Amino acid sequence: MAPDKHVFRISGPQHLTHVNWKNPDHRRSVAATLVQGAYILEHDRQQNRCGSEALATPWWEFFHFQLIRTLIDDADSSIFGAIYELKSPAHFAPEAPKYVIAFRGTIIDIESISRDLKLDLHVIQNDLHCSSRFEIAMQAIEGVVSAGDLNVWLAGHSLGSAVAMLAGKKMAKMGVLLEAFLFNPPFISAPIERIKDEKLKQLIRTANSIITAGLVVAVKAWKGPRSTEWFAKMASWVPCLFVNPADHICSEYVGYFEHRKKMEEIGAARIGRLATKHSIVNILLGPLGKESEPLHLLPSANLTINMSPSPDFKKALGIHQWRRPDCQLKCMLYHYK
């Protein structure tokens, strides 16, 4: 028997009988539900659930979408994403997407765990862009966009949000700004946000910013200026990030943006701007010819924090929390200047 979380009539957002596409809570819930659809597509495949036994379809049909393509990993034949099209003209609105491209995260099942964990390692090593899964995802996105409709949403959870973020950044550099809904996006860093002492936390972040900025200046004097034009170029792209403080994999985004604001308030904006464009690891790898743009560095974001208590890490990491109507959410808009 399938788990309750796979069954839409038990776990789906059935309270949302009418979508107001201007309502950010509705948009969040729809995007999270379509990501769940990508998860269930893979679970259906693994469990050989076909026809009337398949559970994935209600996850997109409830909101009047149709599945037009599944994205298949070439290494293990798993379904890692889906492309949906809003099919009912009665539900079109200027704020509604015509297409949504959604990516699932890691699935802890024997048929997919090996490949997914290898990709998680790519995220940690900052070379997800070298993976065939990302290449397949990027080709799919470019294919939809090249058809002439830019009303496209990207959505992803955990590993899937890393894929969506990297793709969104690449499209933004090409001047194509796609709406993105990134649930529990990984931020590879020391877990400073877990420190309870606020003064100590701020001291560590300030010291890190000063060291990072100093390294940038030193490398510039030794090797010449490092281009950061990409950072300013992407400032107009404002992805929606959804993080839970109890999920230490994504919670560093809270401090990343808050600290930049605090550096401006204490008159150290220039140091803050230098630090926010670079990571210490990337600066040190640059002279060795191993430099690559850190995935987590973002100029702008619409950051949503789930302040509802999470009983454990598994709940804090889960996609289900972002479909709920009763979340205690804190929203902040950060725009790079």
GROMACS .gro file of C-alpha atoms in nm:
model
  337
    1MET     CA    1   0.000   0.000   0.000
    2ALA     CA    2   0.130   0.346  -0.092
    3PRO     CA    3   0.222   0.590   0.187
    4ASP     CA    4  -0.037   0.858   0.263
    5LYS     CA    5   0.203   1.129   0.144
    6HIS     CA    6   0.184   0.983  -0.209
    7VAL     CA    7  -0.197   1.002  -0.224
    8PHE     CA    8  -0.336   1.338  -0.331
    9ARG     CA    9  -0.680   1.295  -0.170
   10ILE     CA   10  -0.503   1.247   0.165
   11SER     CA   11  -0.202   1.481   0.144
   12GLY     CA   12  -0.278   1.720  -0.140
   13PRO     CA   13  -0.380   2.088  -0.092
   14GLN     CA   14  -0.750   2.026  -0.155
   15HIS     CA   15  -0.834   2.343   0.039
   16LEU     CA   16  -0.711   2.540  -0.263
   17THR     CA   17  -1.020   2.499  -0.480
   18HIS     CA   18  -0.966   2.835  -0.652
   19VAL     CA   19  -0.620   2.970  -0.730
   20ASN     CA   20  -0.562   3.343  -0.707
   21TRP     CA   21  -0.245   3.368  -0.914
   22LYS     CA   22  -0.163   3.703  -0.751
   23ASN     CA   23  -0.160   3.543  -0.406
   24PRO     CA   24   0.196   3.439  -0.310
   25ASP     CA   25   0.067   3.165  -0.079
   26HIS     CA   26  -0.135   3.013  -0.362
   27ARG     CA   27   0.160   3.033  -0.601
   28ARG     CA   28   0.386   2.867  -0.344
   29SER     CA   29   0.139   2.586  -0.284
   30VAL     CA   30   0.088   2.521  -0.657
   31ALA     CA   31   0.463   2.511  -0.725
   32ALA     CA   32   0.526   2.275  -0.430
   33THR     CA   33   0.242   2.049  -0.545
   34LEU     CA   34   0.385   2.022  -0.896
   35VAL     CA   35   0.725   1.933  -0.751
   36GLN     CA   36   0.551   1.662  -0.550
   37GLY     CA   37   0.410   1.538  -0.880
   38ALA     CA   38   0.765   1.484  -1.004
   39TYR     CA   39   0.842   1.282  -0.691
   40ILE     CA   40   0.533   1.064  -0.734
   41LEU     CA   41   0.610   1.003  -1.102
   42GLU     CA   42   0.937   0.840  -0.996
   43HIS     CA   43   0.771   0.648  -0.712
   44ASP     CA   44   0.510   0.519  -0.960
   45ARG     CA   45   0.790   0.404  -1.189
   46GLN     CA   46   0.976   0.226  -0.911
   47GLN     CA   47   0.661   0.058  -0.779
   48ASN     CA   48   0.537  -0.033  -1.129
   49ARG     CA   49   0.213   0.158  -1.068
   50CYS     CA   50   0.047   0.210  -1.404
   51GLY     CA   51  -0.294   0.309  -1.534
   52SER     CA   52  -0.556   0.333  -1.261
   53GLU     CA   53  -0.297   0.234  -0.999
   54ALA     CA   54  -0.069   0.533  -1.073
   55LEU     CA   55  -0.086   0.808  -0.812
   56ALA     CA   56   0.093   1.099  -0.979
   57THR     CA   57  -0.175   1.242  -1.210
   58PRO     CA   58  -0.397   1.417  -0.947
   59TRP     CA   59  -0.100   1.619  -0.827
   60TRP     CA   60  -0.110   1.831  -1.142
   61GLU     CA   61  -0.461   1.780  -1.275
   62PHE     CA   62  -0.612   1.935  -0.961
   63PHE     CA   63  -0.470   2.271  -1.074
   64HIS     CA   64  -0.564   2.214  -1.442
   65PHE     CA   65  -0.216   2.129  -1.566
   66GLN     CA   66  -0.126   1.851  -1.803
   67LEU     CA   67   0.199   1.659  -1.813
   68ILE     CA   68   0.370   1.712  -2.148
   69ARG     CA   69   0.708   1.552  -2.075
   70THR     CA   70   0.898   1.361  -1.810
   71LEU     CA   71   1.271   1.424  -1.768
   72ILE     CA   72   1.472   1.101  -1.756
   73ASP     CA   73   1.821   1.064  -1.611
   74ASP     CA   74   2.048   0.892  -1.862
   75ALA     CA   75   2.249   0.717  -1.591
   76ASP     CA   76   1.975   0.523  -1.409
   77SER     CA   77   1.659   0.593  -1.615
   78SER     CA   78   1.492   0.757  -1.315
   79ILE     CA   79   1.238   1.036  -1.358
   80PHE     CA   80   1.391   1.348  -1.204
   81GLY     CA   81   1.161   1.615  -1.340
   82ALA     CA   82   0.847   1.703  -1.528
   83ILE     CA   83   0.722   1.970  -1.766
   84TYR     CA   84   0.363   2.080  -1.712
   85GLU     CA   85   0.139   2.303  -1.922
   86LEU     CA   86  -0.163   2.493  -1.790
   87LYS     CA   87  -0.433   2.350  -2.013
   88SER     CA   88  -0.755   2.536  -1.932
   89PRO     CA   89  -0.802   2.884  -2.088
   90ALA     CA   90  -1.051   2.958  -1.812
   91HIS     CA   91  -0.765   2.949  -1.563
   92PHE     CA   92  -0.522   3.169  -1.756
   93ALA     CA   93  -0.425   3.496  -1.592
   94PRO     CA   94  -0.129   3.729  -1.653
   95GLU     CA   95   0.030   3.601  -1.330
   96ALA     CA   96  -0.029   3.232  -1.409
   97PRO     CA   97   0.246   3.025  -1.572
   98LYS     CA   98   0.195   2.868  -1.911
   99TYR     CA   99   0.458   2.607  -1.829
  100VAL     CA  100   0.611   2.479  -1.507
  101ILE     CA  101   0.933   2.277  -1.512
  102ALA     CA  102   0.968   2.093  -1.180
  103PHE     CA  103   1.256   1.892  -1.035
  104ARG     CA  104   1.241   1.645  -0.749
  105GLY     CA  105   1.505   1.601  -0.482
  106THR     CA  106   1.685   1.294  -0.348
  107ILE     CA  107   1.478   0.977  -0.309
  108ILE     CA  108   1.604   0.726  -0.054
  109ASP     CA  109   1.508   0.413  -0.250
  110ILE     CA  110   1.736   0.146  -0.386
  111GLU     CA  111   1.668   0.224  -0.752
  112SER     CA  112   1.760   0.593  -0.731
  113ILE     CA  113   1.967   0.650  -0.417
  114SER     CA  114   2.307   0.580  -0.576
  115ARG     CA  115   2.261   0.832  -0.859
  116ASP     CA  116   2.094   1.093  -0.638
  117LEU     CA  117   2.372   1.079  -0.378
  118LYS     CA  118   2.634   1.119  -0.651
  119LEU     CA  119   2.453   1.434  -0.763
  120ASP     CA  120   2.433   1.556  -0.403
  121LEU     CA  121   2.811   1.520  -0.399
  122HIS     CA  122   2.829   1.727  -0.720
  123VAL     CA  123   2.641   2.002  -0.536
  124ILE     CA  124   2.888   1.988  -0.245
  125GLN     CA  125   3.182   1.998  -0.487
  126ASN     CA  126   3.022   2.285  -0.681
  127ASP     CA  127   3.030   2.102  -1.013
  128LEU     CA  128   2.664   2.016  -1.065
  129HIS     CA  129   2.694   2.190  -1.401
  130CYS     CA  130   2.917   1.903  -1.517
  131SER     CA  131   2.650   1.637  -1.460
  132SER     CA  132   2.443   1.488  -1.741
  133ARG     CA  133   2.124   1.538  -1.536
  134PHE     CA  134   2.179   1.913  -1.533
  135GLU     CA  135   2.255   1.912  -1.907
  136ILE     CA  136   1.926   1.730  -1.974
  137ALA     CA  137   1.741   1.979  -1.752
  138MET     CA  138   1.902   2.277  -1.921
  139GLN     CA  139   1.820   2.147  -2.269
  140ALA     CA  140   1.458   2.098  -2.165
  141ILE     CA  141   1.432   2.453  -2.027
  142GLU     CA  142   1.594   2.606  -2.334
  143GLY     CA  143   1.358   2.405  -2.553
  144VAL     CA  144   1.049   2.541  -2.378
  145VAL     CA  145   1.181   2.898  -2.376
  146SER     CA  146   1.292   2.885  -2.740
  147ALA     CA  147   0.931   2.810  -2.840
  148GLY     CA  148   0.867   3.177  -2.766
  149ASP     CA  149   0.677   3.168  -2.437
  150LEU     CA  150   0.868   3.318  -2.145
  151ASN     CA  151   0.582   3.262  -1.901
  152VAL     CA  152   0.771   2.969  -1.750
  153TRP     CA  153   0.821   2.875  -1.388
  154LEU     CA  154   1.111   2.672  -1.254
  155ALA     CA  155   1.046   2.478  -0.935
  156GLY     CA  156   1.254   2.234  -0.736
  157HIS     CA  157   1.309   2.083  -0.394
  158SER     CA  158   1.644   2.015  -0.226
  159LEU     CA  159   1.865   1.859  -0.497
  160GLY     CA  160   1.599   1.962  -0.748
  161SER     CA  161   1.614   2.320  -0.627
  162ALA     CA  162   1.990   2.319  -0.691
  163VAL     CA  163   1.921   2.211  -1.050
  164ALA     CA  164   1.653   2.479  -1.088
  165MET     CA  165   1.872   2.748  -0.931
  166LEU     CA  166   2.170   2.675  -1.151
  167ALA     CA  167   1.948   2.671  -1.460
  168GLY     CA  168   1.780   2.996  -1.355
  169LYS     CA  169   2.117   3.163  -1.308
  170LYS     CA  170   2.236   3.053  -1.649
  171MET     CA  171   1.917   3.178  -1.814
  172ALA     CA  172   1.944   3.510  -1.626
  173LYS     CA  173   2.295   3.561  -1.762
  174MET     CA  174   2.145   3.526  -2.108
  175GLY     CA  175   1.889   3.793  -2.025
  176VAL     CA  176   1.597   3.551  -1.970
  177LEU     CA  177   1.442   3.599  -1.626
  178LEU     CA  178   1.229   3.300  -1.527
  179GLU     CA  179   1.024   3.285  -1.210
  180ALA     CA  180   1.173   3.028  -0.975
  181PHE     CA  181   1.036   2.856  -0.665
  182LEU     CA  182   1.324   2.694  -0.480
  183PHE     CA  183   1.226   2.483  -0.180
  184ASN     CA  184   1.499   2.396   0.074
  185PRO     CA  185   1.782   2.500  -0.163
  186PRO     CA  186   2.121   2.371  -0.043
  187PHE     CA  187   2.374   2.623   0.086
  188ILE     CA  188   2.711   2.454   0.126
  189SER     CA  189   2.878   2.626   0.419
  190ALA     CA  190   2.969   2.591   0.784
  191PRO     CA  191   2.640   2.581   0.983
  192ILE     CA  192   2.682   2.926   1.140
  193GLU     CA  193   2.305   2.981   1.149
  194ARG     CA  194   2.271   2.706   1.410
  195ILE     CA  195   2.465   2.911   1.666
  196LYS     CA  196   2.218   3.039   1.925
  197ASP     CA  197   2.430   3.330   2.053
  198GLU     CA  198   2.341   3.615   1.814
  199LYS     CA  199   2.645   3.826   1.904
  200LEU     CA  200   2.883   3.535   1.844
  201LYS     CA  201   2.706   3.454   1.519
  202GLN     CA  202   2.739   3.813   1.397
  203LEU     CA  203   3.106   3.824   1.502
  204ILE     CA  204   3.184   3.509   1.304
  205ARG     CA  205   3.001   3.636   0.995
  206THR     CA  206   3.176   3.974   1.013
  207ALA     CA  207   3.516   3.809   1.050
  208ASN     CA  208   3.437   3.580   0.756
  209SER     CA  209   3.338   3.881   0.542
  210ILE     CA  210   3.659   4.068   0.628
  211ILE     CA  211   3.873   3.762   0.550
  212THR     CA  212   3.690   3.698   0.223
  213ALA     CA  213   3.718   4.060   0.113
  214GLY     CA  214   4.087   4.063   0.208
  215LEU     CA  215   4.154   3.751   0.003
  216VAL     CA  216   3.976   3.905  -0.296
  217VAL     CA  217   4.200   4.213  -0.275
  218ALA     CA  218   4.514   4.001  -0.232
  219VAL     CA  219   4.434   3.774  -0.528
  220LYS     CA  220   4.348   4.080  -0.738
  221ALA     CA  221   4.694   4.227  -0.665
  222TRP     CA  222   4.862   3.895  -0.749
  223LYS     CA  223   4.662   3.753  -1.038
  224GLY     CA  224   4.468   4.055  -1.162
  225PRO     CA  225   4.101   4.140  -1.111
  226ARG     CA  226   3.849   3.854  -1.102
  227SER     CA  227   3.537   3.924  -1.302
  228THR     CA  228   3.219   3.954  -1.098
  229GLU     CA  229   3.013   4.115  -1.372
  230TRP     CA  230   2.784   3.810  -1.362
  231PHE     CA  231   2.674   3.905  -1.009
  232ALA     CA  232   2.549   4.251  -1.103
  233LYS     CA  233   2.403   4.117  -1.427
  234MET     CA  234   2.185   3.874  -1.233
  235ALA     CA  235   2.055   4.133  -0.987
  236SER     CA  236   1.726   4.164  -1.177
  237TRP     CA  237   1.655   3.792  -1.131
  238VAL     CA  238   1.471   3.748  -0.802
  239PRO     CA  239   1.409   3.379  -0.731
  240CYS     CA  240   1.174   3.278  -0.450
  241LEU     CA  241   1.367   3.086  -0.184
  242PHE     CA  242   1.182   2.883   0.079
  243VAL     CA  243   1.391   2.781   0.378
  244ASN     CA  244   1.335   2.624   0.718
  245PRO     CA  245   1.575   2.727   0.999
  246ALA     CA  246   1.570   2.369   1.131
  247ASP     CA  247   1.709   2.243   0.799
  248HIS     CA  248   2.078   2.318   0.830
  249ILE     CA  249   2.131   2.237   0.461
  250CYS     CA  250   1.939   2.547   0.352
  251SER     CA  251   1.922   2.767   0.664
  252GLU     CA  252   2.244   2.956   0.584
  253TYR     CA  253   2.050   3.161   0.328
  254VAL     CA  254   1.892   3.341   0.624
  255GLY     CA  255   2.227   3.464   0.751
  256TYR     CA  256   2.368   3.521   0.402
  257PHE     CA  257   2.112   3.790   0.322
  258GLU     CA  258   2.063   3.929   0.673
  259HIS     CA  259   2.436   3.977   0.721
  260ARG     CA  260   2.472   4.169   0.395
  261LYS     CA  261   2.205   4.408   0.519
  262LYS     CA  262   2.377   4.446   0.857
  263MET     CA  263   2.711   4.523   0.690
  264GLU     CA  264   2.539   4.810   0.509
  265GLU     CA  265   2.392   4.937   0.836
  266ILE     CA  266   2.733   4.952   1.010
  267GLY     CA  267   2.896   5.132   0.716
  268ALA     CA  268   3.083   4.831   0.580
  269ALA     CA  269   2.878   4.792   0.264
  270ARG     CA  270   3.182   4.763   0.036
  271ILE     CA  271   3.324   4.474   0.239
  272GLY     CA  272   2.981   4.314   0.246
  273ARG     CA  273   2.943   4.343  -0.131
  274LEU     CA  274   3.286   4.191  -0.193
  275ALA     CA  275   3.218   3.904   0.046
  276THR     CA  276   2.873   3.826  -0.090
  277LYS     CA  277   3.013   3.773  -0.442
  278HIS     CA  278   3.279   3.523  -0.337
  279SER     CA  279   3.345   3.219  -0.125
  280ILE     CA  280   3.677   3.155   0.050
  281VAL     CA  281   3.709   2.807  -0.102
  282ASN     CA  282   3.653   2.940  -0.453
  283ILE     CA  283   3.905   3.221  -0.404
  284LEU     CA  284   4.172   2.972  -0.292
  285LEU     CA  285   4.097   2.732  -0.578
  286GLY     CA  286   4.111   3.007  -0.841
  287PRO     CA  287   4.492   3.029  -0.867
  288LEU     CA  288   4.497   2.647  -0.906
  289GLY     CA  289   4.275   2.668  -1.211
  290LYS     CA  290   3.980   2.506  -1.032
  291GLU     CA  291   3.765   2.815  -0.996
  292SER     CA  292   3.391   2.786  -1.054
  293GLU     CA  293   3.103   3.008  -0.957
  294PRO     CA  294   2.954   2.897  -0.622
  295LEU     CA  295   2.595   2.788  -0.666
  296HIS     CA  296   2.466   2.956  -0.350
  297LEU     CA  297   2.586   3.309  -0.428
  298LEU     CA  298   2.282   3.517  -0.525
  299PRO     CA  299   2.247   3.893  -0.573
  300SER     CA  300   1.872   3.908  -0.508
  301ALA     CA  301   1.599   3.687  -0.365
  302ASN     CA  302   1.251   3.683  -0.225
  303LEU     CA  303   1.327   3.485   0.091
  304THR     CA  304   1.048   3.303   0.277
  305ILE     CA  305   1.129   3.145   0.614
  306ASN     CA  306   0.903   2.885   0.773
  307MET     CA  307   0.892   2.987   1.138
  308SER     CA  308   0.658   2.702   1.235
  309PRO     CA  309   0.822   2.459   1.483
  310SER     CA  310   0.964   2.148   1.316
  311PRO     CA  311   0.976   1.833   1.533
  312ASP     CA  312   1.275   1.691   1.346
  313PHE     CA  313   1.511   1.743   1.054
  314LYS     CA  314   1.303   1.521   0.824
  315LYS     CA  315   0.999   1.746   0.866
  316ALA     CA  316   1.209   2.060   0.821
  317LEU     CA  317   1.349   1.923   0.494
  318GLY     CA  318   1.020   1.794   0.352
  319ILE     CA  319   0.836   1.941   0.054
  320HIS     CA  320   0.497   1.888   0.221
  321GLN     CA  321   0.541   2.189   0.454
  322TRP     CA  322   0.526   2.431   0.160
  323ARG     CA  323   0.179   2.315   0.056
  324ARG     CA  324   0.025   2.383   0.394
  325PRO     CA  325  -0.205   2.683   0.442
  326ASP     CA  326  -0.119   2.729   0.812
  327CYS     CA  327   0.258   2.791   0.792
  328GLN     CA  328   0.397   3.075   1.002
  329LEU     CA  329   0.596   3.249   0.732
  330LYS     CA  330   0.835   3.541   0.741
  331CYS     CA  331   0.905   3.701   0.401
  332MET     CA  332   1.189   3.936   0.309
  333LEU     CA  333   1.281   4.085  -0.027
  334TYR     CA  334   1.652   4.136  -0.086
  335HIS     CA  335   1.761   4.324  -0.397
  336TYR     CA  336   2.125   4.377  -0.481
  337LYS     CA  337   2.224   4.735  -0.550
   0.00000   0.00000   0.00000
